[in-house]
Amino acid sequence: MHEQDTVPPARLFVTPDALADTIVDHAYIRAGHRLCEPSAGTGALLRAVRRRFGQTIDCVAVEINGSMARGLVDQGLNASIIHGDFLSLTRGEIGEFDRIVMSPPFENGRDVDHIRKALTLLRPGGRLVALCIDGPRQNRYLRPIVEERRGIWKELPRRFFRDQGAVANVALLILSW
């Protein structure tokens, strides 16, 4: 993996526990599933998985920022922590997943790239639950995939992350593969 201790954290929007629990609920996680949280940040979604399922789910977290990746290890989440750039990882390096739960970086439309990459790592029958900006780029590139796959595009309350400084609206995207 690439050592990226010097990568500054992107503008970080921490997923509140209640929303993290909702995301995990929508993922329909079952015993034996392999799960990934790309761009894990503080690990909010992994913590929700552990609250709900204990140690019974095989979890992988990817985080580009070195100090944040170490923070994930320090939390004792019993997950494989990959310190690297999710977008540069290959299927051979990271594997495939039954479930992917994610709150990708929102800046500069990076959520689109992260979600599209995540879809390439889903096993047949897999499920992805992700937050994304509810903006023109996301509606152009992601919403057609959701509609084609008969997924769900659920708008969250306006300016959901306002208390964390976000000005954009956010949607919850749910896709079965």
mmCIF file of C-alpha atoms in Angstrom:
data_model
loop_
_atom_site.group_PDB
_atom_site.id
_atom_site.type_symbol
_atom_site.label_atom_id
_atom_site.label_comp_id
_atom_site.label_asym_id
_atom_site.label_seq_id
_atom_site.Cartn_x
_atom_site.Cartn_y
_atom_site.Cartn_z
ATOM 1 C CA MET A 1 0.000 0.000 0.000
ATOM 2 C CA HIS A 2 1.017 3.568 -0.517
ATOM 3 C CA GLU A 3 2.166 5.376 2.595
ATOM 4 C CA GLN A 4 0.106 8.531 2.637
ATOM 5 C CA ASP A 5 0.661 10.061 6.031
ATOM 6 C CA THR A 6 0.989 13.457 4.416
ATOM 7 C CA VAL A 7 -2.413 13.394 2.738
ATOM 8 C CA PRO A 8 -4.488 16.051 4.471
ATOM 9 C CA PRO A 9 -7.937 14.871 5.456
ATOM 10 C CA ALA A 10 -10.659 15.967 3.082
ATOM 11 C CA ARG A 11 -13.371 18.062 4.603
ATOM 12 C CA LEU A 12 -14.702 15.517 7.066
ATOM 13 C CA PHE A 13 -18.410 15.071 7.671
ATOM 14 C CA VAL A 14 -18.891 12.502 10.414
ATOM 15 C CA THR A 15 -21.964 10.341 9.952
ATOM 16 C CA PRO A 16 -24.158 10.656 13.064
ATOM 17 C CA ASP A 17 -24.820 7.393 14.922
ATOM 18 C CA ALA A 18 -28.537 7.343 14.082
ATOM 19 C CA LEU A 19 -27.832 7.717 10.360
ATOM 20 C CA ALA A 20 -25.002 5.156 10.532
ATOM 21 C CA ASP A 21 -27.449 2.700 12.119
ATOM 22 C CA THR A 22 -29.979 3.417 9.342
ATOM 23 C CA ILE A 23 -27.343 2.785 6.670
ATOM 24 C CA VAL A 24 -26.416 -0.525 8.290
ATOM 25 C CA ASP A 25 -30.096 -1.489 8.539
ATOM 26 C CA HIS A 26 -30.566 -0.839 4.797
ATOM 27 C CA ALA A 27 -27.518 -2.962 3.956
ATOM 28 C CA TYR A 28 -29.297 -6.179 5.038
ATOM 29 C CA ILE A 29 -26.089 -7.600 6.477
ATOM 30 C CA ARG A 30 -26.076 -11.295 7.331
ATOM 31 C CA ALA A 31 -23.647 -13.676 9.031
ATOM 32 C CA GLY A 32 -20.895 -14.697 6.639
ATOM 33 C CA HIS A 33 -20.971 -11.478 4.646
ATOM 34 C CA ARG A 34 -17.778 -9.643 3.796
ATOM 35 C CA LEU A 35 -18.233 -5.892 4.258
ATOM 36 C CA CYS A 36 -16.229 -2.812 3.279
ATOM 37 C CA GLU A 37 -16.278 0.776 4.462
ATOM 38 C CA PRO A 38 -14.257 2.736 1.876
ATOM 39 C CA SER A 39 -12.830 6.082 2.958
ATOM 40 C CA ALA A 40 -13.703 5.101 6.495
ATOM 41 C CA GLY A 41 -12.659 8.331 8.191
ATOM 42 C CA THR A 42 -13.541 7.969 11.863
ATOM 43 C CA GLY A 43 -15.174 4.559 11.330
ATOM 44 C CA ALA A 44 -18.746 5.632 12.092
ATOM 45 C CA LEU A 45 -20.232 2.970 9.841
ATOM 46 C CA LEU A 46 -17.944 0.217 11.135
ATOM 47 C CA ARG A 47 -18.928 1.102 14.673
ATOM 48 C CA ALA A 48 -22.590 0.793 13.648
ATOM 49 C CA VAL A 49 -21.878 -2.649 12.165
ATOM 50 C CA ARG A 50 -20.152 -3.711 15.381
ATOM 51 C CA ARG A 51 -23.000 -2.346 17.535
ATOM 52 C CA ARG A 52 -25.471 -4.405 15.553
ATOM 53 C CA PHE A 53 -23.497 -7.581 14.775
ATOM 54 C CA GLY A 54 -20.586 -7.691 17.208
ATOM 55 C CA GLN A 55 -17.565 -9.405 15.713
ATOM 56 C CA THR A 56 -19.508 -11.766 13.418
ATOM 57 C CA ILE A 57 -18.978 -9.810 10.171
ATOM 58 C CA ASP A 58 -15.676 -9.792 8.237
ATOM 59 C CA CYS A 59 -14.983 -6.066 7.808
ATOM 60 C CA VAL A 60 -12.452 -4.139 5.754
ATOM 61 C CA ALA A 61 -11.912 -0.403 6.115
ATOM 62 C CA VAL A 62 -9.916 1.747 3.707
ATOM 63 C CA GLU A 63 -8.567 5.149 4.718
ATOM 64 C CA ILE A 64 -6.093 7.312 2.813
ATOM 65 C CA ASN A 65 -5.086 9.545 5.732
ATOM 66 C CA GLY A 66 -2.433 7.900 7.894
ATOM 67 C CA SER A 67 -3.455 9.351 11.236
ATOM 68 C CA MET A 68 -7.088 8.481 10.614
ATOM 69 C CA ALA A 69 -6.136 4.930 9.571
ATOM 70 C CA ARG A 70 -4.168 4.564 12.819
ATOM 71 C CA GLY A 71 -7.210 5.914 14.681
ATOM 72 C CA LEU A 72 -9.299 3.118 13.173
ATOM 73 C CA VAL A 73 -6.761 0.550 14.380
ATOM 74 C CA ASP A 74 -6.697 2.158 17.838
ATOM 75 C CA GLN A 75 -10.483 1.813 18.141
ATOM 76 C CA GLY A 76 -10.161 -1.972 18.140
ATOM 77 C CA LEU A 77 -12.918 -2.436 15.567
ATOM 78 C CA ASN A 78 -11.596 -5.877 14.643
ATOM 79 C CA ALA A 79 -11.442 -4.959 10.964
ATOM 80 C CA SER A 80 -8.753 -5.200 8.335
ATOM 81 C CA ILE A 81 -7.567 -1.606 7.971
ATOM 82 C CA ILE A 82 -6.024 -0.702 4.630
ATOM 83 C CA HIS A 83 -4.061 2.531 4.649
ATOM 84 C CA GLY A 84 -4.339 3.649 1.038
ATOM 85 C CA ASP A 85 -6.355 5.326 -1.672
ATOM 86 C CA PHE A 86 -9.595 3.426 -2.254
ATOM 87 C CA LEU A 87 -9.758 4.619 -5.858
ATOM 88 C CA SER A 88 -6.365 3.086 -6.668
ATOM 89 C CA LEU A 89 -6.991 -0.330 -5.100
ATOM 90 C CA THR A 90 -7.616 -3.226 -7.439
ATOM 91 C CA ARG A 91 -9.985 -6.119 -6.940
ATOM 92 C CA GLY A 92 -6.891 -8.302 -6.535
ATOM 93 C CA GLU A 93 -5.638 -6.121 -3.674
ATOM 94 C CA ILE A 94 -8.893 -5.649 -1.792
ATOM 95 C CA GLY A 95 -11.168 -8.457 -2.981
ATOM 96 C CA GLU A 96 -14.926 -8.508 -3.454
ATOM 97 C CA PHE A 97 -17.661 -7.700 -0.984
ATOM 98 C CA ASP A 98 -21.193 -8.771 -0.178
ATOM 99 C CA ARG A 99 -21.955 -5.408 1.368
ATOM 100 C CA ILE A 100 -20.446 -1.942 1.066
ATOM 101 C CA VAL A 101 -21.528 0.882 3.357
ATOM 102 C CA MET A 102 -20.047 4.267 2.708
ATOM 103 C CA SER A 103 -20.013 7.981 3.283
ATOM 104 C CA PRO A 104 -17.439 8.950 0.657
ATOM 105 C CA PRO A 105 -15.671 12.283 0.335
ATOM 106 C CA PHE A 106 -18.137 14.857 -1.027
ATOM 107 C CA GLU A 107 -15.691 17.486 -2.316
ATOM 108 C CA ASN A 108 -15.410 18.073 -6.061
ATOM 109 C CA GLY A 109 -17.805 15.249 -6.946
ATOM 110 C CA ARG A 110 -15.467 12.631 -5.473
ATOM 111 C CA ASP A 111 -18.497 10.815 -4.087
ATOM 112 C CA VAL A 112 -19.421 9.843 -7.671
ATOM 113 C CA ASP A 113 -15.993 8.304 -8.302
ATOM 114 C CA HIS A 114 -15.972 6.453 -4.978
ATOM 115 C CA ILE A 115 -19.460 5.030 -5.440
ATOM 116 C CA ARG A 116 -18.778 3.938 -9.024
ATOM 117 C CA LYS A 117 -15.568 2.238 -7.862
ATOM 118 C CA ALA A 118 -17.406 0.521 -4.997
ATOM 119 C CA LEU A 119 -19.913 -0.954 -7.441
ATOM 120 C CA THR A 120 -17.047 -2.739 -9.234
ATOM 121 C CA LEU A 121 -16.157 -4.518 -5.988
ATOM 122 C CA LEU A 122 -19.610 -5.915 -5.220
ATOM 123 C CA ARG A 123 -20.189 -9.628 -5.600
ATOM 124 C CA PRO A 124 -23.285 -10.762 -7.509
ATOM 125 C CA GLY A 125 -26.200 -10.306 -5.107
ATOM 126 C CA GLY A 126 -24.223 -7.660 -3.230
ATOM 127 C CA ARG A 127 -25.666 -4.466 -1.809
ATOM 128 C CA LEU A 128 -24.292 -0.958 -1.544
ATOM 129 C CA VAL A 129 -25.657 1.736 0.766
ATOM 130 C CA ALA A 130 -24.013 5.130 0.383
ATOM 131 C CA LEU A 131 -24.425 8.781 1.138
ATOM 132 C CA CYS A 132 -23.834 11.223 -1.706
ATOM 133 C CA ILE A 133 -24.418 14.850 -2.493
ATOM 134 C CA ASP A 134 -27.855 15.366 -4.056
ATOM 135 C CA GLY A 135 -26.483 17.601 -6.786
ATOM 136 C CA PRO A 136 -26.401 17.831 -10.583
ATOM 137 C CA ARG A 137 -23.345 15.616 -11.085
ATOM 138 C CA GLN A 138 -24.649 12.905 -8.767
ATOM 139 C CA ASN A 139 -28.072 13.030 -10.412
ATOM 140 C CA ARG A 140 -26.415 12.758 -13.834
ATOM 141 C CA TYR A 141 -24.032 9.882 -13.085
ATOM 142 C CA LEU A 142 -25.483 7.972 -10.124
ATOM 143 C CA ARG A 143 -29.246 8.368 -10.251
ATOM 144 C CA PRO A 144 -29.547 6.553 -13.636
ATOM 145 C CA ILE A 145 -27.711 3.562 -12.127
ATOM 146 C CA VAL A 146 -30.075 3.589 -9.163
ATOM 147 C CA GLU A 147 -33.115 3.759 -11.436
ATOM 148 C CA GLU A 148 -31.808 1.075 -13.809
ATOM 149 C CA ARG A 149 -31.159 -1.300 -10.887
ATOM 150 C CA ARG A 150 -34.490 -0.376 -9.226
ATOM 151 C CA GLY A 151 -32.644 0.944 -6.226
ATOM 152 C CA ILE A 152 -33.599 3.710 -3.851
ATOM 153 C CA TRP A 153 -32.571 7.374 -3.972
ATOM 154 C CA LYS A 154 -33.761 8.908 -0.715
ATOM 155 C CA GLU A 155 -33.234 12.598 -0.113
ATOM 156 C CA LEU A 156 -32.222 13.387 3.446
ATOM 157 C CA PRO A 157 -33.603 16.479 5.176
ATOM 158 C CA ARG A 158 -32.309 19.650 3.529
ATOM 159 C CA ARG A 159 -28.770 20.585 4.515
ATOM 160 C CA PHE A 160 -28.468 17.488 6.692
ATOM 161 C CA PHE A 161 -24.819 18.159 7.601
ATOM 162 C CA ARG A 162 -25.383 21.896 8.185
ATOM 163 C CA ASP A 163 -24.144 21.656 11.785
ATOM 164 C CA GLN A 164 -20.825 20.359 10.377
ATOM 165 C CA GLY A 165 -20.550 23.204 7.857
ATOM 166 C CA ALA A 166 -21.999 21.527 4.751
ATOM 167 C CA VAL A 167 -24.159 23.615 2.459
ATOM 168 C CA ALA A 168 -25.204 20.886 -0.002
ATOM 169 C CA ASN A 169 -28.135 18.513 0.254
ATOM 170 C CA VAL A 170 -27.436 14.810 0.719
ATOM 171 C CA ALA A 171 -29.133 11.633 -0.507
ATOM 172 C CA LEU A 172 -29.019 8.020 0.620
ATOM 173 C CA LEU A 173 -28.411 5.671 -2.283
ATOM 174 C CA ILE A 174 -29.325 1.971 -1.947
ATOM 175 C CA LEU A 175 -28.437 -0.512 -4.670
ATOM 176 C CA SER A 176 -28.550 -4.274 -4.981
ATOM 177 C CA TRP A 177 -26.203 -5.751 -7.523
#
